[in-house]
Coordinates of C-alpha atoms and ligand atoms in Angstrom, one line a residue:
M1 CA 55.3 -19.2 83.1
V2 CA 56.9 -19.2 79.7
P3 CA 60.4 -20.7 79.4
M4 CA 63.1 -18.1 79.2
T5 CA 64.4 -20.0 76.0
K6 CA 61.4 -18.7 74.0
I7 CA 62.2 -15.2 74.9
D8 CA 64.7 -14.2 72.3
T9 CA 67.0 -11.4 73.7
S10 CA 69.3 -11.1 70.5
V11 CA 66.9 -9.4 68.6
P12 CA 64.7 -6.3 69.4
H13 CA 60.9 -6.9 69.8
S14 CA 57.8 -4.6 69.1
A15 CA 56.3 -5.0 72.5
R16 CA 59.6 -4.6 74.2
I17 CA 60.8 -1.7 72.4
W18 CA 57.2 0.0 72.7
N19 CA 57.3 -0.6 76.4
Y20 CA 60.8 1.2 76.3
W21 CA 59.3 4.3 74.5
L22 CA 56.3 4.3 76.9
G23 CA 59.0 4.5 80.0
G24 CA 58.4 0.7 81.1
K25 CA 61.1 -1.6 82.4
D26 CA 60.1 -4.8 80.7
N27 CA 62.5 -4.6 77.9
Y28 CA 66.2 -6.0 77.5
P29 CA 69.5 -4.0 76.4
V30 CA 68.9 -5.2 72.6
D31 CA 65.7 -3.1 72.9
E32 CA 67.0 0.0 74.5
A33 CA 69.8 0.1 71.9
A34 CA 67.3 -0.3 68.9
G35 CA 65.1 2.3 70.8
N36 CA 68.0 4.8 71.4
A37 CA 69.1 4.3 67.7
Y38 CA 65.6 5.2 66.4
T39 CA 65.2 8.1 68.5
A40 CA 68.7 9.5 67.3
V41 CA 67.2 9.7 63.9
F42 CA 63.5 10.4 65.1
P43 CA 63.0 11.6 68.8
G44 CA 59.3 12.1 67.9
I45 CA 58.7 8.4 68.3
V46 CA 58.3 8.8 72.1
T47 CA 55.4 11.2 71.3
V48 CA 54.0 8.8 68.7
A49 CA 54.1 6.1 71.1
R50 CA 52.3 8.0 74.0
G51 CA 49.9 9.6 71.5
S52 CA 48.9 6.2 70.2
R53 CA 48.4 4.9 74.1
A54 CA 46.4 8.1 74.8
F55 CA 44.1 7.5 71.7
L56 CA 43.6 4.1 72.7
G57 CA 42.2 5.3 76.3
R58 CA 39.9 8.0 74.7
S59 CA 38.7 5.5 72.2
I60 CA 37.8 2.8 75.0
R61 CA 36.0 5.6 77.0
Y62 CA 34.0 6.6 73.8
L63 CA 33.2 2.8 73.2
V64 CA 31.9 2.5 76.8
E65 CA 30.1 5.7 77.6
E66 CA 28.8 6.8 74.3
A67 CA 28.6 3.6 72.2
G68 CA 27.6 1.3 75.1
V69 CA 30.1 -1.5 74.2
R70 CA 30.9 -4.0 77.0
Q71 CA 33.0 -6.5 75.1
F72 CA 36.4 -5.7 73.6
L73 CA 38.8 -8.1 71.6
D74 CA 42.3 -6.4 71.8
V75 CA 44.7 -7.9 69.5
G76 CA 48.2 -7.0 69.6
T77 CA 47.9 -5.9 73.3
G78 CA 51.3 -5.2 74.2
L79 CA 53.0 -5.6 77.5
P80 CA 50.9 -4.3 80.4
T81 CA 51.3 -0.4 81.2
V82 CA 49.2 2.2 82.6
D83 CA 45.5 2.2 81.7
N84 CA 45.1 -1.0 79.8
T85 CA 42.1 -1.7 77.8
H86 CA 40.3 -3.7 80.7
E87 CA 41.4 -0.9 83.3
V88 CA 39.7 1.8 81.2
A89 CA 36.7 -0.1 80.3
Q90 CA 35.9 -1.6 83.7
R91 CA 36.5 1.8 85.7
L92 CA 33.5 3.1 83.6
A93 CA 31.6 -0.2 83.5
P94 CA 32.8 -2.9 85.8
E95 CA 30.9 -5.7 83.9
S96 CA 33.0 -5.1 80.8
R97 CA 34.4 -8.3 79.2
I98 CA 37.9 -8.1 77.5
V99 CA 39.8 -10.8 75.5
Y100 CA 43.5 -10.0 74.9
V101 CA 45.7 -11.6 71.9
D102 CA 49.2 -11.4 71.3
N103 CA 52.0 -13.9 70.2
D104 CA 54.9 -12.4 72.0
P105 CA 56.4 -14.9 74.8
L106 CA 57.4 -12.0 77.1
V107 CA 53.7 -10.3 76.9
L108 CA 52.5 -13.9 77.6
A109 CA 54.9 -14.1 80.6
H110 CA 53.3 -10.8 81.9
A111 CA 49.7 -11.7 81.2
R112 CA 48.9 -12.2 84.7
A113 CA 49.1 -8.4 85.2
L114 CA 46.5 -8.2 82.3
L115 CA 44.1 -10.7 84.2
T116 CA 43.3 -8.2 87.0
S117 CA 39.4 -8.2 86.1
T118 CA 36.8 -6.5 88.5
P119 CA 34.5 -9.5 89.9
E120 CA 31.6 -8.5 87.8
G121 CA 33.6 -8.4 84.5
V122 CA 36.1 -10.9 83.0
T123 CA 39.6 -10.6 81.2
A124 CA 41.1 -13.2 79.4
Y125 CA 44.5 -13.7 77.5
E126 CA 45.0 -15.9 74.3
D127 CA 48.4 -16.6 73.1
L128 CA 47.6 -16.4 69.3
S129 CA 48.5 -14.7 66.0
L130 CA 46.8 -12.0 64.0
Y131 CA 47.3 -14.4 61.1
A132 CA 45.0 -17.0 62.4
P133 CA 41.8 -14.9 62.7
D134 CA 39.5 -17.9 63.0
S135 CA 41.3 -19.2 65.9
I136 CA 40.9 -15.8 67.4
L137 CA 37.3 -15.6 67.0
E138 CA 37.0 -19.2 68.2
A139 CA 38.9 -18.3 71.4
A140 CA 37.4 -15.1 72.1
G141 CA 33.8 -16.9 71.7
R142 CA 35.0 -18.7 74.9
T143 CA 34.7 -15.4 76.9
L144 CA 32.8 -13.0 75.0
D145 CA 29.1 -13.5 73.5
L146 CA 30.0 -12.8 69.7
D147 CA 26.3 -12.4 69.1
R148 CA 26.5 -9.0 71.0
P149 CA 28.4 -6.0 69.7
T150 CA 32.1 -6.2 70.3
A151 CA 34.8 -3.5 69.7
L152 CA 38.0 -4.9 67.9
I153 CA 41.0 -3.2 69.0
L154 CA 44.0 -3.2 66.7
S155 CA 46.5 -0.5 68.2
G156 CA 49.9 -0.4 66.5
I157 CA 49.9 -4.0 65.1
L158 CA 48.5 -3.8 61.6
G159 CA 52.0 -2.1 60.3
H160 CA 53.6 -5.4 61.3
V161 CA 51.6 -7.2 58.5
D162 CA 53.9 -7.4 55.4
G163 CA 51.3 -6.3 52.6
Y164 CA 48.5 -3.9 52.7
D165 CA 45.8 -6.4 51.0
R166 CA 47.0 -9.1 53.5
A167 CA 46.3 -6.3 56.5
R168 CA 43.0 -5.7 55.1
D169 CA 41.9 -9.3 54.6
L170 CA 42.9 -9.9 58.2
V171 CA 40.6 -6.8 59.5
Q172 CA 37.9 -8.2 57.4
A173 CA 38.3 -11.8 58.7
L174 CA 37.9 -10.6 62.3
L175 CA 35.2 -8.3 61.7
S176 CA 33.2 -10.8 59.8
G177 CA 33.0 -13.0 63.1
L178 CA 31.5 -9.9 65.0
P179 CA 27.6 -8.8 64.7
A180 CA 26.3 -5.3 63.5
G181 CA 26.7 -2.8 66.0
S182 CA 30.3 -3.7 66.7
Y183 CA 33.1 -1.3 66.2
L184 CA 36.6 -1.2 64.8
S185 CA 39.2 0.9 66.5
I186 CA 42.8 1.2 64.7
N187 CA 45.8 3.2 65.3
D188 CA 48.6 2.8 63.1
G189 CA 52.0 4.6 62.1
S190 CA 51.6 6.6 58.8
R191 CA 53.7 7.7 55.9
G192 CA 54.0 11.0 54.6
T193 CA 54.2 13.1 57.9
D194 CA 57.9 13.3 58.4
P195 CA 61.1 11.8 56.3
A196 CA 62.9 11.3 59.6
Y197 CA 60.1 8.9 60.9
E198 CA 60.6 6.9 57.7
A199 CA 64.2 7.0 57.8
A200 CA 64.3 5.6 61.5
Q201 CA 61.7 3.2 60.8
D202 CA 63.6 1.6 57.4
A203 CA 66.7 1.4 60.0
Y204 CA 64.8 -0.4 62.7
N205 CA 63.2 -2.9 59.9
E206 CA 66.9 -3.9 59.2
T207 CA 67.6 -4.8 62.7
G208 CA 66.1 -8.4 62.4
A209 CA 63.1 -7.3 64.4
V210 CA 59.6 -8.2 62.7
P211 CA 59.4 -5.2 60.4
Y212 CA 56.7 -2.4 60.8
F213 CA 55.3 -0.7 57.7
L214 CA 54.2 2.9 57.8
R215 CA 51.4 3.3 55.4
P216 CA 49.7 6.2 53.7
V217 CA 46.9 7.8 55.4
T218 CA 44.5 6.6 52.5
Q219 CA 45.3 2.9 53.4
I220 CA 44.7 3.3 57.2
E221 CA 41.1 4.8 56.0
G222 CA 40.9 1.8 53.8
Y223 CA 40.7 -0.4 56.6
F224 CA 37.4 1.2 57.6
D225 CA 35.6 0.7 54.2
G226 CA 31.9 -0.3 54.6
L227 CA 31.6 1.0 58.3
D228 CA 30.1 3.9 59.7
L229 CA 32.9 6.3 60.8
V230 CA 32.6 8.0 64.2
D231 CA 33.4 11.6 64.0
P232 CA 36.0 13.1 63.2
G233 CA 36.8 10.2 60.9
I234 CA 40.3 9.0 60.4
V235 CA 42.8 11.6 61.9
S236 CA 46.3 11.9 63.3
V237 CA 45.4 10.6 66.8
P238 CA 45.8 13.5 69.0
L239 CA 43.2 15.4 66.9
W240 CA 40.8 12.5 67.6
R241 CA 38.3 13.9 70.2
P242 CA 41.1 15.5 72.5
T243 CA 39.6 16.1 76.1
K244 CA 39.0 19.7 77.2
D245 CA 42.0 20.0 79.3
T246 CA 44.5 18.6 76.6
A247 CA 46.8 21.5 75.3
T248 CA 46.1 22.3 71.7
P249 CA 46.8 18.8 70.2
T250 CA 49.8 18.6 67.6
P251 CA 49.6 16.1 64.7
I252 CA 51.9 13.1 64.7
G253 CA 52.6 10.3 62.2
Q254 CA 49.9 7.9 64.0
H255 CA 46.4 7.9 62.3
G256 CA 43.4 6.1 63.4
G257 CA 39.8 6.2 64.5
L258 CA 36.6 4.4 65.0
G259 CA 34.2 2.7 62.7
R260 CA 30.7 1.0 63.4
K261 CA 29.6 -1.9 61.6
V262 CA 26.3 -1.8 60.1
Ligands
SAM301 C1 53.5 -1.5 68.9 S1 53.2 -2.8 70.1 C2 51.5 -2.2 70.4 C3 50.9 -2.6 71.8 C4 49.5 -2.0 72.1 N1 48.5 -2.4 71.3 C5 49.6 -0.4 72.1 O1 48.9 0.2 71.5 O2 50.2 0.2 73.1 C6 52.7 -4.4 68.7 C7 52.1 -5.4 69.4 O3 51.6 -6.3 68.3 C8 52.1 -7.5 68.7 N2 52.2 -8.4 67.5 C9 52.9 -8.2 66.3 N3 52.7 -9.1 65.4 C10 51.5 -10.1 66.1 C11 51.0 -11.3 65.5 N4 51.3 -11.5 64.2 N5 49.8 -11.6 66.3 C12 49.7 -11.1 67.4 N6 50.2 -10.0 67.9 C13 51.3 -9.4 67.3 C14 53.5 -7.4 69.3 O4 53.9 -8.6 70.3 C15 53.2 -6.2 70.0 O5 52.7 -6.5 71.4

């Protein structure tokens, strides 16, 4: 168990505020207040958070069913919610192996809920930072066979990296440890869709929380340079392979897609 002293309840935290918008209970009054201040300016953030999780689920389904991937490295996992990466993957392929990585003490405290693997597969949790890609690869290699194709999942985390070039370098560093045939799944907040979104994000970034930078879609596309994009490419996430029973998908300021390492 993580000592409560490591959990800072005086400033909002990304994982907790995201949990609040997703309808979860693992958050503190400071997160609820910041979440409500955000929705007062941009109510659409709740749709963005849910659209991002829905994309994550569809992309895992594609990776398992269409691409045959059985290994997942999910960095910036977030607090457990419905349909976590291992649940979607192992429902379809029980032998799937998943390594979760996050650096938030509350996520660590809840990690047990992420470690409910099928007997055939495995899930592991590593308390590490995205800023230490070599350590992530070393730790992942204890659970995954990194000579076999692996999906790197970066869902709603790259916006936390201050500096686009740095974020790109971190993506490249992680991908460099994975073999050809591996996949990159990214979805991240995008700039240029709604001024209210940008205003709410700018205000959030002043709260003392780790800031999150909305990026132009061209920069999100840039994370995939050198990879083969899976159709339909990098799009607003509700438009990425919507299921047949989805109502007409409406674009939101969250862009992403899948690329394959060649
Ligand atoms: C917006 S949440 C996204 C959670 C989940 N991936 C999802 O899509 O629902 C961002 C997550 O990234 C984590 N995070 C932020 N900076 C990080 C870092 N440097 N290293 C590891 N995790 C980080 C936060 O703790 C949080 O859980």
